[in-house]
Structure formats: C-alpha cells, structure tokens
PDB file of C-alpha atoms in Angstrom:
ATOM      1  CA  UNK A   1       0.000   0.000   0.000  1.00 46.00           C
ATOM      2  CA  UNK A   2       1.215   3.539  -0.633  1.00 50.00           C
ATOM      3  CA  UNK A   3       3.232   4.924   2.294  1.00 55.00           C
ATOM      4  CA  UNK A   4       1.515   8.317   2.259  1.00 53.00           C
ATOM      5  CA  UNK A   5      -1.891   6.659   2.526  1.00 61.00           C
ATOM      6  CA  UNK A   6      -0.831   4.150   5.171  1.00 72.00           C
ATOM      7  CA  UNK A   7       0.427   6.600   7.800  1.00 79.00           C
ATOM      8  CA  UNK A   8      -2.026   9.445   7.219  1.00 86.00           C
ATOM      9  CA  UNK A   9      -4.517   8.504   9.963  1.00 93.00           C
ATOM     10  CA  UNK A  10      -4.654   8.534  13.757  1.00 93.00           C
ATOM     11  CA  UNK A  11      -7.152   5.739  14.379  1.00 92.00           C
ATOM     12  CA  UNK A  12      -6.704   2.320  12.787  1.00 94.00           C
ATOM     13  CA  UNK A  13      -9.427  -0.310  12.956  1.00 91.00           C
ATOM     14  CA  UNK A  14      -8.157  -3.732  11.925  1.00 92.00           C
ATOM     15  CA  UNK A  15     -10.125  -6.832  11.080  1.00 89.00           C
ATOM     16  CA  UNK A  16      -9.094 -10.088  12.718  1.00 91.00           C
ATOM     17  CA  UNK A  17      -9.853 -12.978  10.340  1.00 89.00           C
ATOM     18  CA  UNK A  18      -8.043 -12.465   7.059  1.00 87.00           C
ATOM     19  CA  UNK A  19      -6.289  -9.276   8.172  1.00 91.00           C
ATOM     20  CA  UNK A  20      -4.379  -9.994  11.374  1.00 95.00           C
ATOM     21  CA  UNK A  21      -4.491 -13.782  11.251  1.00 95.00           C
ATOM     22  CA  UNK A  22      -4.976 -16.578   8.737  1.00 94.00           C
ATOM     23  CA  UNK A  23      -7.814 -18.289  10.567  1.00 92.00           C
ATOM     24  CA  UNK A  24      -9.255 -20.190   7.623  1.00 93.00           C
ATOM     25  CA  UNK A  25      -8.341 -23.711   8.742  1.00 96.00           C
ATOM     26  CA  UNK A  26     -10.034 -23.444  12.135  1.00 97.00           C
ATOM     27  CA  UNK A  27     -13.120 -21.732  10.757  1.00 95.00           C
ATOM     28  CA  UNK A  28     -13.603 -24.258   7.953  1.00 97.00           C
ATOM     29  CA  UNK A  29     -13.042 -27.213  10.291  1.00 98.00           C
ATOM     30  CA  UNK A  30     -15.656 -25.745  12.620  1.00 98.00           C
ATOM     31  CA  UNK A  31     -18.088 -25.438   9.706  1.00 98.00           C
ATOM     32  CA  UNK A  32     -17.379 -29.050   8.716  1.00 98.00           C
ATOM     33  CA  UNK A  33     -18.159 -30.136  12.293  1.00 98.00           C
ATOM     34  CA  UNK A  34     -21.422 -28.219  12.183  1.00 98.00           C
ATOM     35  CA  UNK A  35     -22.457 -29.611   8.804  1.00 98.00           C
ATOM     36  CA  UNK A  36     -21.652 -33.147   9.975  1.00 98.00           C
ATOM     37  CA  UNK A  37     -24.175 -32.669  12.781  1.00 98.00           C
ATOM     38  CA  UNK A  38     -26.820 -31.968  10.151  1.00 98.00           C
ATOM     39  CA  UNK A  39     -25.723 -34.936   8.045  1.00 98.00           C
ATOM     40  CA  UNK A  40     -24.534 -32.637   5.264  1.00 97.00           C
ATOM     41  CA  UNK A  41     -21.493 -34.213   3.640  1.00 95.00           C
ATOM     42  CA  UNK A  42     -21.421 -32.943   0.055  1.00 95.00           C
ATOM     43  CA  UNK A  43     -20.106 -29.422  -0.506  1.00 96.00           C
ATOM     44  CA  UNK A  44     -17.275 -27.596  -2.226  1.00 95.00           C
ATOM     45  CA  UNK A  45     -14.215 -26.311  -0.375  1.00 92.00           C
ATOM     46  CA  UNK A  46     -14.835 -22.935  -1.977  1.00 92.00           C
ATOM     47  CA  UNK A  47     -18.235 -22.793  -0.260  1.00 95.00           C
ATOM     48  CA  UNK A  48     -16.631 -23.241   3.159  1.00 95.00           C
ATOM     49  CA  UNK A  49     -14.261 -20.348   2.451  1.00 90.00           C
ATOM     50  CA  UNK A  50     -17.262 -18.081   1.928  1.00 89.00           C
ATOM     51  CA  UNK A  51     -18.039 -18.436   5.647  1.00 91.00           C
ATOM     52  CA  UNK A  52     -14.854 -16.575   6.589  1.00 86.00           C
ATOM     53  CA  UNK A  53     -15.850 -13.026   7.501  1.00 76.00           C
ATOM     54  CA  UNK A  54     -19.635 -12.704   6.970  1.00 79.00           C
ATOM     55  CA  UNK A  55     -22.171 -13.560   9.705  1.00 84.00           C
ATOM     56  CA  UNK A  56     -22.416 -17.328  10.155  1.00 92.00           C
ATOM     57  CA  UNK A  57     -26.210 -17.385  10.281  1.00 92.00           C
ATOM     58  CA  UNK A  58     -26.420 -15.629   6.918  1.00 92.00           C
ATOM     59  CA  UNK A  59     -23.995 -18.130   5.376  1.00 95.00           C
ATOM     60  CA  UNK A  60     -25.761 -21.217   6.706  1.00 97.00           C
ATOM     61  CA  UNK A  61     -29.038 -19.964   5.258  1.00 97.00           C
ATOM     62  CA  UNK A  62     -27.572 -18.773   1.950  1.00 97.00           C
ATOM     63  CA  UNK A  63     -25.317 -21.696   1.079  1.00 97.00           C
ATOM     64  CA  UNK A  64     -27.092 -24.649   2.730  1.00 98.00           C
ATOM     65  CA  UNK A  65     -30.735 -23.525   2.792  1.00 97.00           C
ATOM     66  CA  UNK A  66     -31.012 -23.857   6.566  1.00 98.00           C
ATOM     67  CA  UNK A  67     -33.901 -22.151   8.312  1.00 98.00           C
ATOM     68  CA  UNK A  68     -33.122 -19.323  10.763  1.00 96.00           C
ATOM     69  CA  UNK A  69     -33.659 -21.769  13.646  1.00 97.00           C
ATOM     70  CA  UNK A  70     -31.385 -24.368  12.058  1.00 98.00           C
ATOM     71  CA  UNK A  71     -28.758 -21.694  11.378  1.00 97.00           C
ATOM     72  CA  UNK A  72     -28.712 -20.757  15.068  1.00 95.00           C
ATOM     73  CA  UNK A  73     -28.225 -24.438  15.924  1.00 98.00           C
ATOM     74  CA  UNK A  74     -25.463 -24.568  13.329  1.00 98.00           C
ATOM     75  CA  UNK A  75     -23.693 -21.741  15.141  1.00 96.00           C
ATOM     76  CA  UNK A  76     -23.913 -23.706  18.411  1.00 97.00           C
ATOM     77  CA  UNK A  77     -22.303 -26.718  16.698  1.00 98.00           C
ATOM     78  CA  UNK A  78     -19.683 -24.454  15.138  1.00 97.00           C
ATOM     79  CA  UNK A  79     -18.742 -23.067  18.529  1.00 96.00           C
ATOM     80  CA  UNK A  80     -18.326 -26.561  19.989  1.00 97.00           C
ATOM     81  CA  UNK A  81     -15.381 -27.228  17.714  1.00 98.00           C
ATOM     82  CA  UNK A  82     -14.088 -23.665  17.685  1.00 96.00           C
ATOM     83  CA  UNK A  83     -14.006 -23.369  21.479  1.00 95.00           C
ATOM     84  CA  UNK A  84     -12.350 -26.773  21.824  1.00 96.00           C
ATOM     85  CA  UNK A  85      -9.324 -25.572  19.882  1.00 94.00           C
ATOM     86  CA  UNK A  86     -10.431 -24.584  16.401  1.00 96.00           C
ATOM     87  CA  UNK A  87      -9.672 -20.932  17.102  1.00 95.00           C
ATOM     88  CA  UNK A  88      -5.981 -21.812  17.440  1.00 95.00           C
ATOM     89  CA  UNK A  89      -5.815 -23.607  14.090  1.00 97.00           C
ATOM     90  CA  UNK A  90      -4.589 -20.238  12.987  1.00 96.00           C
ATOM     91  CA  UNK A  91      -1.467 -18.105  12.487  1.00 96.00           C
ATOM     92  CA  UNK A  92      -0.488 -14.451  12.249  1.00 97.00           C
ATOM     93  CA  UNK A  93       0.185 -13.332   8.683  1.00 95.00           C
ATOM     94  CA  UNK A  94       3.803 -12.664   7.787  1.00 94.00           C
ATOM     95  CA  UNK A  95       4.681  -9.027   8.435  1.00 94.00           C
ATOM     96  CA  UNK A  96       1.509  -8.203  10.359  1.00 95.00           C
ATOM     97  CA  UNK A  97       3.120  -8.009  13.793  1.00 96.00           C
ATOM     98  CA  UNK A  98       5.738  -5.642  12.387  1.00 96.00           C
ATOM     99  CA  UNK A  99       2.959  -3.485  10.907  1.00 94.00           C
ATOM    100  CA  UNK A 100       1.107  -3.350  14.222  1.00 96.00           C
ATOM    101  CA  UNK A 101       4.307  -2.597  16.133  1.00 96.00           C
ATOM    102  CA  UNK A 102       5.129   0.172  13.653  1.00 94.00           C
ATOM    103  CA  UNK A 103       1.742   1.831  14.031  1.00 95.00           C
ATOM    104  CA  UNK A 104       1.919   1.508  17.800  1.00 96.00           C
ATOM    105  CA  UNK A 105       5.401   3.072  17.844  1.00 96.00           C
ATOM    106  CA  UNK A 106       4.018   6.059  15.921  1.00 95.00           C
ATOM    107  CA  UNK A 107       1.468   6.537  18.731  1.00 95.00           C
ATOM    108  CA  UNK A 108      -1.448   5.569  16.523  1.00 95.00           C
ATOM    109  CA  UNK A 109      -4.625   4.296  18.203  1.00 93.00           C
ATOM    110  CA  UNK A 110      -5.314   0.678  17.219  1.00 95.00           C
ATOM    111  CA  UNK A 111      -8.709  -0.996  17.506  1.00 92.00           C
ATOM    112  CA  UNK A 112      -9.758  -4.506  16.518  1.00 91.00           C
ATOM    113  CA  UNK A 113     -13.149  -4.591  14.804  1.00 86.00           C
ATOM    114  CA  UNK A 114     -14.220  -8.187  14.298  1.00 85.00           C
ATOM    115  CA  UNK A 115     -17.255 -10.335  13.627  1.00 80.00           C
ATOM    116  CA  UNK A 116     -15.970 -12.726  16.303  1.00 84.00           C
ATOM    117  CA  UNK A 117     -17.554 -12.630  19.761  1.00 84.00           C
ATOM    118  CA  UNK A 118     -15.471 -10.973  22.478  1.00 82.00           C
ATOM    119  CA  UNK A 119     -14.459 -14.246  24.166  1.00 85.00           C
ATOM    120  CA  UNK A 120     -12.865 -15.645  21.005  1.00 90.00           C
ATOM    121  CA  UNK A 121     -11.292 -12.376  19.877  1.00 90.00           C
ATOM    122  CA  UNK A 122      -9.617 -11.760  23.232  1.00 92.00           C
ATOM    123  CA  UNK A 123      -8.273 -15.305  23.469  1.00 94.00           C
ATOM    124  CA  UNK A 124      -6.824 -15.143  19.969  1.00 94.00           C
ATOM    125  CA  UNK A 125      -5.111 -11.803  20.517  1.00 95.00           C
ATOM    126  CA  UNK A 126      -3.654 -12.992  23.819  1.00 95.00           C
ATOM    127  CA  UNK A 127      -2.511 -16.262  22.243  1.00 95.00           C
ATOM    128  CA  UNK A 128      -0.616 -14.422  19.520  1.00 96.00           C
ATOM    129  CA  UNK A 129       0.725 -11.710  21.878  1.00 96.00           C
ATOM    130  CA  UNK A 130      -1.086  -8.924  20.022  1.00 97.00           C
ATOM    131  CA  UNK A 131      -3.555  -7.624  22.613  1.00 95.00           C
ATOM    132  CA  UNK A 132      -1.049  -5.203  24.171  1.00 96.00           C
ATOM    133  CA  UNK A 133      -1.048  -3.073  21.030  1.00 97.00           C
ATOM    134  CA  UNK A 134      -4.795  -2.431  20.894  1.00 95.00           C
ATOM    135  CA  UNK A 135      -6.720   0.237  22.779  1.00 91.00           C
ATOM    136  CA  UNK A 136      -9.937  -1.776  22.574  1.00 87.00           C
ATOM    137  CA  UNK A 137     -11.756  -4.571  20.780  1.00 86.00           C
ATOM    138  CA  UNK A 138     -15.147  -4.102  19.141  1.00 81.00           C
ATOM    139  CA  UNK A 139     -16.728  -7.489  18.680  1.00 74.00           C
ATOM    140  CA  UNK A 140     -19.877  -9.165  17.469  1.00 71.00           C
ATOM    141  CA  UNK A 141     -22.416 -10.202  20.079  1.00 68.00           C
ATOM    142  CA  UNK A 142     -22.820 -13.854  21.068  1.00 71.00           C
ATOM    143  CA  UNK A 143     -26.601 -13.611  20.566  1.00 71.00           C
ATOM    144  CA  UNK A 144     -26.075 -12.626  16.899  1.00 65.00           C
ATOM    145  CA  UNK A 145     -27.809  -9.245  17.304  1.00 63.00           C
ATOM    146  CA  UNK A 146     -24.622  -7.363  16.346  1.00 65.00           C
ATOM    147  CA  UNK A 147     -22.905  -9.337  13.602  1.00 62.00           C
ATOM    148  CA  UNK A 148     -22.905  -7.179  10.466  1.00 67.00           C
ATOM    149  CA  UNK A 149     -19.815  -5.116   9.766  1.00 66.00           C
ATOM    150  CA  UNK A 150     -21.585  -1.749   9.814  1.00 71.00           C
ATOM    151  CA  UNK A 151     -22.975  -2.603  13.254  1.00 72.00           C
ATOM    152  CA  UNK A 152     -19.744  -3.409  15.047  1.00 67.00           C
ATOM    153  CA  UNK A 153     -17.757  -0.738  13.199  1.00 74.00           C
ATOM    154  CA  UNK A 154     -20.319   1.706  14.553  1.00 77.00           C
ATOM    155  CA  UNK A 155     -19.924  -0.001  17.929  1.00 76.00           C
ATOM    156  CA  UNK A 156     -16.147   0.492  17.731  1.00 75.00           C
ATOM    157  CA  UNK A 157     -16.557   4.191  17.014  1.00 77.00           C
ATOM    158  CA  UNK A 158     -18.952   4.533  19.946  1.00 77.00           C
ATOM    159  CA  UNK A 159     -16.886   2.431  22.329  1.00 74.00           C
ATOM    160  CA  UNK A 160     -13.697   4.416  21.809  1.00 74.00           C
ATOM    161  CA  UNK A 161     -14.919   7.943  22.403  1.00 72.00           C
ATOM    162  CA  UNK A 162     -13.732  10.983  20.515  1.00 72.00           C
ATOM    163  CA  UNK A 163     -12.803   9.397  17.182  1.00 81.00           C
ATOM    164  CA  UNK A 164     -12.737  11.863  14.312  1.00 83.00           C
ATOM    165  CA  UNK A 165     -14.033   9.779  11.390  1.00 80.00           C
ATOM    166  CA  UNK A 166     -11.864  11.771   8.976  1.00 84.00           C
ATOM    167  CA  UNK A 167      -8.795  10.574  10.892  1.00 90.00           C
ATOM    168  CA  UNK A 168      -9.938   6.943  11.050  1.00 89.00           C
ATOM    169  CA  UNK A 169      -9.395   4.072   8.623  1.00 90.00           C
ATOM    170  CA  UNK A 170     -10.117   0.365   8.634  1.00 87.00           C
ATOM    171  CA  UNK A 171      -7.582  -2.150   7.335  1.00 88.00           C
ATOM    172  CA  UNK A 172      -9.550  -5.148   6.127  1.00 82.00           C
ATOM    173  CA  UNK A 173      -9.766  -7.852   3.498  1.00 77.00           C
ATOM    174  CA  UNK A 174     -13.396  -8.267   2.449  1.00 60.00           C
ATOM    175  CA  UNK A 175     -15.986  -6.185   0.609  1.00 58.00           C
ATOM    176  CA  UNK A 176     -18.590  -6.465   3.375  1.00 58.00           C
ATOM    177  CA  UNK A 177     -16.097  -4.734   5.716  1.00 60.00           C
ATOM    178  CA  UNK A 178     -15.411  -1.876   3.313  1.00 61.00           C
ATOM    179  CA  UNK A 179     -19.129  -1.368   2.746  1.00 65.00           C
ATOM    180  CA  UNK A 180     -19.617  -1.249   6.521  1.00 64.00           C
ATOM    181  CA  UNK A 181     -16.990   1.486   6.683  1.00 67.00           C
ATOM    182  CA  UNK A 182     -18.747   3.504   3.984  1.00 70.00           C
ATOM    183  CA  UNK A 183     -21.939   3.341   6.030  1.00 72.00           C
ATOM    184  CA  UNK A 184     -20.016   4.828   8.956  1.00 70.00           C
ATOM    185  CA  UNK A 185     -18.235   7.485   6.888  1.00 75.00           C
ATOM    186  CA  UNK A 186     -14.766   5.915   7.157  1.00 82.00           C
ATOM    187  CA  UNK A 187     -11.958   5.263   4.701  1.00 86.00           C
ATOM    188  CA  UNK A 188     -10.673   1.727   4.123  1.00 83.00           C
ATOM    189  CA  UNK A 189      -7.385   0.137   3.141  1.00 85.00           C
ATOM    190  CA  UNK A 190      -7.851  -3.311   1.638  1.00 81.00           C
ATOM    191  CA  UNK A 191      -5.079  -5.869   1.960  1.00 83.00           C
ATOM    192  CA  UNK A 192      -4.119  -8.104  -0.948  1.00 79.00           C
ATOM    193  CA  UNK A 193      -3.612 -11.231   1.155  1.00 82.00           C
ATOM    194  CA  UNK A 194      -6.209 -12.938   3.355  1.00 73.00           C
ATOM    195  CA  UNK A 195      -9.545 -14.026   1.955  1.00 72.00           C
ATOM    196  CA  UNK A 196     -10.219 -11.104  -0.353  1.00 59.00           C
ATOM    197  CA  UNK A 197     -10.817 -11.877  -4.005  1.00 55.00           C
ATOM    198  CA  UNK A 198      -9.343  -9.407  -6.486  1.00 47.00           C
ATOM    199  CA  UNK A 199     -12.635  -8.937  -8.315  1.00 46.00           C
ATOM    200  CA  UNK A 200     -14.179  -7.477  -5.159  1.00 49.00           C
ATOM    201  CA  UNK A 201     -12.078  -4.316  -5.523  1.00 46.00           C
ATOM    202  CA  UNK A 202     -14.187  -3.117  -8.426  1.00 46.00           C
ATOM    203  CA  UNK A 203     -17.241  -2.855  -6.219  1.00 48.00           C
ATOM    204  CA  UNK A 204     -15.930  -1.850  -2.791  1.00 45.00           C
ATOM    205  CA  UNK A 205     -13.780   1.199  -3.585  1.00 47.00           C
ATOM    206  CA  UNK A 206     -11.104   0.420  -0.997  1.00 46.00           C
ATOM    207  CA  UNK A 207      -7.520   1.620  -1.335  1.00 47.00           C
ATOM    208  CA  UNK A 208      -5.680  -1.630  -2.087  1.00 42.00           C
ATOM    209  CA  UNK A 209      -2.083  -2.283  -1.250  1.00 45.00           C
TER     210      UNK A 209
END
C-alpha cells in the first residue's frame, strides 16, 4: 500500500480474520463439524471459504438452505469445535506483527473490529501476543444481534470515544467490511492477502495495497 496513505490517519481499525491472522483452517473445520451434525457431507471447499468473515447465520441460510432456527443451531455446533481448539488452528500473517508494532510506535490508536464474539477475539489476541497493542476490541455479540460489519464498526466508534471519522481508517480484506466502513463514513485500506478476491475491488472502492 502507498506509504503516504498508510500513515495518514490517527485511528486504525483492523479486522481479525483475514487481516491480522490466517484463521481459515479453524473456521472451515468448525463449519465441517457443524455440517456433519446436520448430516450434510457434500459441498465444495470454496463454499466453506465463503463463511470466513460474513455472519455465520447468513452463510448457513444462503449456502445450505437452513432455516433461521437451524442456522442458530449450526452456530452452536460451530462453537463446539471452535471453542475446543479450532480458534488456534490459525497463524499471524507474515509481516503483520511488524505493521502493528510500527503503528503503535508512531502513537497511533489501534482498535480490533471483528465479527468474532469478544471471548474468542480476546483469546486469539492474547494467544498471539497482540492484545497489548490495541486500545480496545469491538466485537460481534454472542446472541447474533450485532454481527454485520456496519454494526460493530459503529460499535467500535462509539466504544472508543472521541474518534474523528476523517482521521480513522479500517484495514480489512473483504468487501462487506469496506461497505460497513462507507456506512459509517470511514476510509478503508484493503489488503491483498487474506480471503479477499481481487474482483471485489471493483465494487468496494477500498484503497488496495
């Protein structure tokens, strides 16, 4: 990403899955566990990857035609595997810790904005020794009432008081995150690694780098 763009803000919101860590293996294994409980055994690997980032309930309904009630049960099954260790089938992307350390050294305010519930997000950041760099974590709610990106980005801006939106940016990897930022009047920087697909850039308008 261009240097002038990267350092031009004071507040940096960072996504967790696909931005800070490569969490795909644990997420997809958790989805497999959930689908097994429903007796669903035939699906494409590419379909499982679509679960990384968006709300789980939406994905279960969209890709496997589950009812809202079944989708909620699917999330319970998902969390069985994820809590039992799936969250640590995961690793920090190369260069990310150096990026975070660099921003922190420049006295930038760092905030994690994630669709993960607080319990999982905090454990992951502690596990990878990243939590010390972040002023706060804005997370999705366990009851699935705050799961869309615009909701918890708004929650992040409310939770950390005094943020000037013009001085804030979100570093993220998926279109639904950049659209959530637009709703909240924020700029975005999209990373080229993670789970983003290049064709998404045409529709989300993020600065890519």
